[in-house]
Short mmCIF file of C-alpha atoms and ligand atoms in Angstrom, two decimals:
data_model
loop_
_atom_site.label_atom_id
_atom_site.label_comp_id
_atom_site.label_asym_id
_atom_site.label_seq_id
_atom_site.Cartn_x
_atom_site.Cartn_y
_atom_site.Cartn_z
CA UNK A 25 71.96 124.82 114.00
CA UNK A 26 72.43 128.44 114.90
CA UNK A 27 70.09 131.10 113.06
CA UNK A 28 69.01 128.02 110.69
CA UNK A 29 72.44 127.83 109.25
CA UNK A 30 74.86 124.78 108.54
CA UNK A 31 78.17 124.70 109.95
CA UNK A 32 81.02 123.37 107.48
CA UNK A 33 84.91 123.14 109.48
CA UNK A 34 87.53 123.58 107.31
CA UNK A 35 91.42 123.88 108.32
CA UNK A 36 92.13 126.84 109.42
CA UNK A 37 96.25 127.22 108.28
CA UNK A 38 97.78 124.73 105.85
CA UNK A 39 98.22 122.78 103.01
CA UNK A 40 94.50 122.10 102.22
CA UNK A 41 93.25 125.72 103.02
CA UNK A 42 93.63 128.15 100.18
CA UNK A 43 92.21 125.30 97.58
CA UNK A 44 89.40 124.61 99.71
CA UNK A 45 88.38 128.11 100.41
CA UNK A 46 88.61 128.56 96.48
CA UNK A 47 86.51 125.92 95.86
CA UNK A 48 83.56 127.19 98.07
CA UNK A 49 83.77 129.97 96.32
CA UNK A 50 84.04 128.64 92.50
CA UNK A 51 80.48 126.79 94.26
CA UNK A 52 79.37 130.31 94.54
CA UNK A 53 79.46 131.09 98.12
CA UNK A 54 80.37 134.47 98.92
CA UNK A 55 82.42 134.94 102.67
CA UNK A 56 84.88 136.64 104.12
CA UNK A 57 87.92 134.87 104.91
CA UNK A 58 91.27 135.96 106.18
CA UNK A 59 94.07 134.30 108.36
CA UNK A 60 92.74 135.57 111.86
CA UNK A 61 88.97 134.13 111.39
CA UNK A 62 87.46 131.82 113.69
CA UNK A 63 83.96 131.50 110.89
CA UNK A 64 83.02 133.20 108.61
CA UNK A 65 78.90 133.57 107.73
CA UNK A 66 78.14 133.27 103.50
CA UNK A 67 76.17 135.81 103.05
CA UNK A 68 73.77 134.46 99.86
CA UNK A 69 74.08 130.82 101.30
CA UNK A 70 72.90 129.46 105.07
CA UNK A 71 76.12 128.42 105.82
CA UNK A 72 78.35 129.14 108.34
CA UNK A 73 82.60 128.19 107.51
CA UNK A 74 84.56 127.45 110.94
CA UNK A 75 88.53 127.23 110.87
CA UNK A 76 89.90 124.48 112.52
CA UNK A 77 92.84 122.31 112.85
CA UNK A 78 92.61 119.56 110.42
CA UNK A 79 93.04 117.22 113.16
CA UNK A 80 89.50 118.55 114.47
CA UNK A 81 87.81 118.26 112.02
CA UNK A 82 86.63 114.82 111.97
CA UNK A 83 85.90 114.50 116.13
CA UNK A 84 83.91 117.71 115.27
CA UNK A 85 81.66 116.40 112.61
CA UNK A 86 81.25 113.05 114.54
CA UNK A 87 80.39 114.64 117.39
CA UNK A 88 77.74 117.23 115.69
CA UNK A 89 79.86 120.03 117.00
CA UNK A 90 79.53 120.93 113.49
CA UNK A 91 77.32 118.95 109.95
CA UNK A 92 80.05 119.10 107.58
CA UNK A 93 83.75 119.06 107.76
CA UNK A 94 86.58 119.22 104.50
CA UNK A 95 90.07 117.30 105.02
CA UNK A 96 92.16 114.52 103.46
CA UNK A 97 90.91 110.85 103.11
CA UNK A 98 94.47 109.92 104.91
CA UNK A 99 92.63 111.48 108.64
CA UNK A 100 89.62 109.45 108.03
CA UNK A 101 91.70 105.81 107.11
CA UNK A 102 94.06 106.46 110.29
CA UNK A 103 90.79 107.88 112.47
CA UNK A 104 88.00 106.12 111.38
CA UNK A 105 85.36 108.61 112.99
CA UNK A 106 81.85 107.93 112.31
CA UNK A 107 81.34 109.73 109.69
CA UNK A 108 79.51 109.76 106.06
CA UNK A 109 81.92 110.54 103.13
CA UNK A 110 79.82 112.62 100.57
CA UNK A 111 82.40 113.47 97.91
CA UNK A 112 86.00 113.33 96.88
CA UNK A 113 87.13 117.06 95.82
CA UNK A 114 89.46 115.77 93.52
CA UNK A 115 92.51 118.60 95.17
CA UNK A 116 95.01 118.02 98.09
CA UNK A 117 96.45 114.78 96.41
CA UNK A 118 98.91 112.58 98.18
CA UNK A 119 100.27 109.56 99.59
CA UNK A 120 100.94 107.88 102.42
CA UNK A 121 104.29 106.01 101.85
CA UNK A 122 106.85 103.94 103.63
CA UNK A 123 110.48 105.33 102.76
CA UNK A 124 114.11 104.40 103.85
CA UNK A 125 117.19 106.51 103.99
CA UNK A 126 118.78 106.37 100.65
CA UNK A 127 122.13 104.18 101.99
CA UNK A 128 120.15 101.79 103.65
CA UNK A 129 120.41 98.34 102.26
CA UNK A 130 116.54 97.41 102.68
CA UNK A 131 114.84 97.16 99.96
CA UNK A 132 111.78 95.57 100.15
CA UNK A 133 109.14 95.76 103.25
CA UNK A 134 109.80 92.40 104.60
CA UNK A 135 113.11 93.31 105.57
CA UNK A 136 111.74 95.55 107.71
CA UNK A 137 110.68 92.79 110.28
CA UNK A 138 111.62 93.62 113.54
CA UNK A 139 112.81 97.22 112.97
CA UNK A 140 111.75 100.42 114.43
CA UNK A 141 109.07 102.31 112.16
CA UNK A 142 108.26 106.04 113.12
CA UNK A 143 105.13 107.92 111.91
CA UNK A 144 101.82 110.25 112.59
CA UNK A 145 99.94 107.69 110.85
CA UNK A 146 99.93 104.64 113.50
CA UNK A 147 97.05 102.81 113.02
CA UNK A 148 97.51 102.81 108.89
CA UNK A 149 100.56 101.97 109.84
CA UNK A 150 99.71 98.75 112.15
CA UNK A 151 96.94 97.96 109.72
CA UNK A 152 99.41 97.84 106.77
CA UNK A 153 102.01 95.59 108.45
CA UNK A 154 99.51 93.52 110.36
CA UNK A 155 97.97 92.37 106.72
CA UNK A 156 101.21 91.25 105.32
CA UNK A 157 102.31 89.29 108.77
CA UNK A 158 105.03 91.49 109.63
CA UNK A 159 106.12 92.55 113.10
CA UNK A 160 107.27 95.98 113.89
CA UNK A 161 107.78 98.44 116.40
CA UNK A 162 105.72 100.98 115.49
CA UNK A 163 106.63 104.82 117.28
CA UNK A 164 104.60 107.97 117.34
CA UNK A 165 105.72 110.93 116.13
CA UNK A 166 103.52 113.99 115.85
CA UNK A 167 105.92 116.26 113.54
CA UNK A 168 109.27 116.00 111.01
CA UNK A 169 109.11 112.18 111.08
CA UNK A 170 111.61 112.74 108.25
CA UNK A 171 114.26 113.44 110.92
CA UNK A 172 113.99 110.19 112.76
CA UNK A 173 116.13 107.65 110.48
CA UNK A 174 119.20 110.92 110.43
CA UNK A 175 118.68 110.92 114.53
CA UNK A 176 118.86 107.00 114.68
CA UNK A 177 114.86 106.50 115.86
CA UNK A 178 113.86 104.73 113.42
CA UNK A 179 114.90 102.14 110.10
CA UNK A 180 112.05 103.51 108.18
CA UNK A 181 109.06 106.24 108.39
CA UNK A 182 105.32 106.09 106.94
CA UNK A 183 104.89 109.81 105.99
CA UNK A 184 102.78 111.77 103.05
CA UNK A 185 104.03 113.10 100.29
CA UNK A 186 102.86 114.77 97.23
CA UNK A 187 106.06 115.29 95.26
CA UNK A 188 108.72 113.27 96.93
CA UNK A 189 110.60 116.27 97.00
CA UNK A 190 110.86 116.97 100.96
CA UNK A 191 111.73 112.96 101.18
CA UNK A 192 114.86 113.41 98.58
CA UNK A 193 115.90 116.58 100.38
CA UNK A 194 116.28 114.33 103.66
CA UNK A 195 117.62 111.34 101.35
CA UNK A 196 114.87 109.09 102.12
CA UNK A 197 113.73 106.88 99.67
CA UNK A 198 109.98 104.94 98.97
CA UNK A 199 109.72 101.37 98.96
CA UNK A 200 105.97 101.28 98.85
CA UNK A 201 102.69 102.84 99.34
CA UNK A 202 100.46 102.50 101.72
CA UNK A 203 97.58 104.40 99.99
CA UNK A 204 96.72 107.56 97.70
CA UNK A 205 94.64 110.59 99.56
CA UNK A 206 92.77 113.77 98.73
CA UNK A 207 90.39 116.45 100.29
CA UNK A 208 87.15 114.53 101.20
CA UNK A 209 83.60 116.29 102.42
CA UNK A 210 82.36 114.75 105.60
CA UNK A 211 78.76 115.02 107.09
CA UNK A 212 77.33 114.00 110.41
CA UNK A 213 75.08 111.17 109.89
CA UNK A 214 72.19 112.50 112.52
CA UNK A 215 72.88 115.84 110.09
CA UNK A 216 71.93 113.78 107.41
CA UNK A 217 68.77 112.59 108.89
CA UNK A 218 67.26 116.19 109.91
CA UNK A 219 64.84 117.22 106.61
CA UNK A 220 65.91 120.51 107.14
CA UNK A 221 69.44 120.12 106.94
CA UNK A 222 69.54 118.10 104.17
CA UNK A 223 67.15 120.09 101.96
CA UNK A 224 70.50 122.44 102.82
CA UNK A 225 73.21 120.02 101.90
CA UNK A 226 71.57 118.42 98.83
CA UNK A 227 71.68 122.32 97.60
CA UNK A 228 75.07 122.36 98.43
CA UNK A 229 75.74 119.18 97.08
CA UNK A 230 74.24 120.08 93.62
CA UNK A 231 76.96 123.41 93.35
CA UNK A 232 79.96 121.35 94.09
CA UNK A 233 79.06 118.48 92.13
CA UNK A 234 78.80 121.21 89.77
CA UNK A 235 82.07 122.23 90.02
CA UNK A 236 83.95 119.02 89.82
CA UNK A 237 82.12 117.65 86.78
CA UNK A 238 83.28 121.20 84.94
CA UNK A 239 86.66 120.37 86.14
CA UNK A 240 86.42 117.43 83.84
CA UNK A 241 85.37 119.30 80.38
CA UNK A 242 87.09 121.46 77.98
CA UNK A 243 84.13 123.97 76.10
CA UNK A 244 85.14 123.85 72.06
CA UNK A 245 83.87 125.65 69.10
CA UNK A 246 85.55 125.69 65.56
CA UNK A 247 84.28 126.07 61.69
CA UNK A 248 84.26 123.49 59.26
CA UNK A 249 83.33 122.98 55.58
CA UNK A 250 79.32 121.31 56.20
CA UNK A 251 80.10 118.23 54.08
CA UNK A 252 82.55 116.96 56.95
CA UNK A 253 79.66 117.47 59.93
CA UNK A 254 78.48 113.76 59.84
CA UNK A 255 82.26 112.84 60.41
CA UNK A 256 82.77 115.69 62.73
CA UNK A 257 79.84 114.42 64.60
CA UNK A 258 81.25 110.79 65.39
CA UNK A 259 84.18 112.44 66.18
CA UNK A 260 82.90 114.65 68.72
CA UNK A 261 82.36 112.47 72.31
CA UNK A 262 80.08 115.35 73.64
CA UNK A 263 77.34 115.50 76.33
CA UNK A 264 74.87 114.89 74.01
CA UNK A 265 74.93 115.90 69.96
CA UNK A 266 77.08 119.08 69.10
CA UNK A 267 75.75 122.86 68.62
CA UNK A 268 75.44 123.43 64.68
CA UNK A 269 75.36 127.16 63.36
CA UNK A 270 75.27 128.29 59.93
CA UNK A 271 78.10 130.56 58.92
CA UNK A 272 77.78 133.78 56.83
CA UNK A 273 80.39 132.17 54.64
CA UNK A 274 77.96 129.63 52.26
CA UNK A 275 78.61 126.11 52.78
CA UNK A 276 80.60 126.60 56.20
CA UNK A 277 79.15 126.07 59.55
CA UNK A 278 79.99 126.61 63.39
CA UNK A 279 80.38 123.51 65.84
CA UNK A 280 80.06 123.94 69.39
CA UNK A 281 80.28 121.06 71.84
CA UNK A 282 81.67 119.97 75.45
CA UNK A 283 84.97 117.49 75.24
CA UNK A 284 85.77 115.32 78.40
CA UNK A 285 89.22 116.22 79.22
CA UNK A 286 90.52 112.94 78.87
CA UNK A 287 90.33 112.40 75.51
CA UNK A 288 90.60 116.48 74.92
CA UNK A 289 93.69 116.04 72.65
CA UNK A 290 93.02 113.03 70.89
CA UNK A 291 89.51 114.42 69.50
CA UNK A 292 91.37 118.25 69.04
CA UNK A 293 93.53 116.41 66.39
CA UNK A 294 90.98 114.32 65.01
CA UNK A 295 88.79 117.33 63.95
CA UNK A 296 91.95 118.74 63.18
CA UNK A 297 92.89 116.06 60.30
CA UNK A 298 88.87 116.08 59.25
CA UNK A 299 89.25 119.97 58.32
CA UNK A 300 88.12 121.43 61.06
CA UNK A 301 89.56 124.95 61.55
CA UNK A 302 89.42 128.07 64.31
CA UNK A 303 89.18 125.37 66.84
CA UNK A 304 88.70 127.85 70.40
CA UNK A 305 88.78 125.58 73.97
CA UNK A 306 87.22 127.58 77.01
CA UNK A 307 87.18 126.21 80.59
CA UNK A 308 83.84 124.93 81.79
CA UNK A 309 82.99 127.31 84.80
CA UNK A 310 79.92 124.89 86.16
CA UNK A 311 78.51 121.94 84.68
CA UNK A 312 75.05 120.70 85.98
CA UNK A 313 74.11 117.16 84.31
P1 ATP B 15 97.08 121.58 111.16
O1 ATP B 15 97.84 122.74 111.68
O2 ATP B 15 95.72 121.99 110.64
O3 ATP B 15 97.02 120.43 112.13
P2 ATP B 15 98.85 119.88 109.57
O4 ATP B 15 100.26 120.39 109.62
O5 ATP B 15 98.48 118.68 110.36
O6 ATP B 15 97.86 121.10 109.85
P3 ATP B 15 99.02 119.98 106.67
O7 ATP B 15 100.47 119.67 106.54
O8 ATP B 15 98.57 121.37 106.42
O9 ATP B 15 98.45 119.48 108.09
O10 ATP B 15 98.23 118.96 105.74
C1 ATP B 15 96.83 118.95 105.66
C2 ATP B 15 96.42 117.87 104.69
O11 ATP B 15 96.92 118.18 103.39
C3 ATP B 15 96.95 116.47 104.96
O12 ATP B 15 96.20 115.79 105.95
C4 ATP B 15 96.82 115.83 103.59
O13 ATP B 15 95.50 115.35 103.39
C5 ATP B 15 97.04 116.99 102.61
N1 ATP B 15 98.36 116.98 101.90
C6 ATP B 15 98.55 117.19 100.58
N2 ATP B 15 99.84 117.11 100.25
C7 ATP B 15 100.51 116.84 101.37
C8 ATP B 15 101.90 116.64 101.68
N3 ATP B 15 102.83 116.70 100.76
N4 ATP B 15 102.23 116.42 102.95
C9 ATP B 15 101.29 116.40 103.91
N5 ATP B 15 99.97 116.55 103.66
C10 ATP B 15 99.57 116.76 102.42
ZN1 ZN B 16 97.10 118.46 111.63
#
């Protein structure tokens, strides 16, 4: 631990980049960052960021090189480092996913005994067929598997996807998935076993937990007549009871209170159809329960 400070790897250039940097800093960490960096130092937070390749990331936190890394749950299924998994970040959603070209008359994964199966994800790939009994020739590919099934590599390809939309654009088609992924924070176990460090990371911990919960809740206020309040009140699936003010309007009243934004819409029309009226939603910037 140089100068006292943790050391966090992130990717350096891709797809989980720009939403991880902005969530460090919706946790209130303020750093420099542009495309060129190696680390940057926060400057109200002893942390040091280090850009990486995501492929890195997790031999670096294993290894102590660094105490905390950020990447997608689909490195640490096909790696399995050593590694403690301290939170999902709820961003950089996607799948791992066996498709077909779109002609091809297999349709189910069975039918894919035998035949030639190209990914970057080997070992989920093994795993997968290896639990249902089914032989295949698994090959490596480190970039555009897509292309393999055009070129004549391969019957099928275990890729991710987010939107499906690169696999329709090389007429590939899913038959099933092999699991869901998203950004995941890693620490090094002996990291997590140094007081010092995680006096540090439980700090850390308590912003970004802070973050995600807010992610989750929708801020409301609105008037009402006070007759309906008891109603209003059952209504209301809040943190705890809702914020009552008096209005200057007699017999009227102000309601504030924190909706989960699961049900947001269902309770907006309930208080709705109960007479509720001026009904203003705010984002949640930080939530600490
Ligand atoms: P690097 O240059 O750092 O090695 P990369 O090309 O291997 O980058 P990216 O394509 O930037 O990796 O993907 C990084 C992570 O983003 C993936 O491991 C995955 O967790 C996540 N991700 C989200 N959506 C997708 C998607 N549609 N395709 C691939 N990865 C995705
Ligand atoms: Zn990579």
């Amino acid at each position: 631990m140089i100068n006292n400070k943790l050391k966090l790897a992130i990717q350096k250039n891709g797809r989980l980049t720009e939403e991880t940097v902005s969530f460090l800093r919706s946790s209130g960490l303020e750093f420099e960052s542009y495309q060129q960096r190696l680390f940057s130092t926060c400057r109200n937070f002893p942390l040091e960021i280090v850009y990486v390749r995501d492929d890195d990331i997790s031999d670096y936190v294993e290894s102590g090189a660094v105490d905390l890394g950020v990447v997608g749950q689909n490195l640490i299924n096909e790696i399995r480092p050593n590694v403690k998994k301290l939170l999902n970040l709820r961003y950089g959603f996607c799948s791992l996913s066996l498709a077909v070209p779109k002609e091809s008359t297999i349709k189910s994964v069975k039918e894919l005994e035998n035949k030639t199966i190209a990914t970057s994800y080997p070992s989920s790939t093994e795993y997968f067929f290896k639990k249902q009994n089914i032989k295949v020739n698994i090959i490596k590919i480190k970039g555009s598997v897509e292309i393999t099934p055009i070129l004549g590599i391969a019957s099928a390809i275990v890729d991710l996807v987010s939107t499906g939309s690169t696999l329709a654009l090389n007429d590939l088609r899913i038959i099933e998935k092999l699991y869901d992924s998203e950004a995941v924070l890693l620490a090094n176990p002996l990291s997590l076993k140094n007081e010092k460090k995680t006096k540090i990371i439980d700090k850390l911990l308590i912003r970004f937990k802070g973050v995600l919960s807010a992610k989750n809740y929708k801020y409301v206020m609105m008037n009402a007549p006070i007759q309906i309040l008891p109603k209003i009140k059952k209504a209301i699936p809040g943190l705890k009871s809702p914020t009552i003010s008096p209005l200057a309007n007699p017999g009227w009243i102000s309601i504030q209170s924190v909706i989960k934004e699961d049900v947001f819409w269902q309770t907006i029309e309930k208080l709705k159809k109960l007479g509720a009226s001026d009904i203003l939603v705010l984002p949640v910037e930080k939530l600490i329960i």
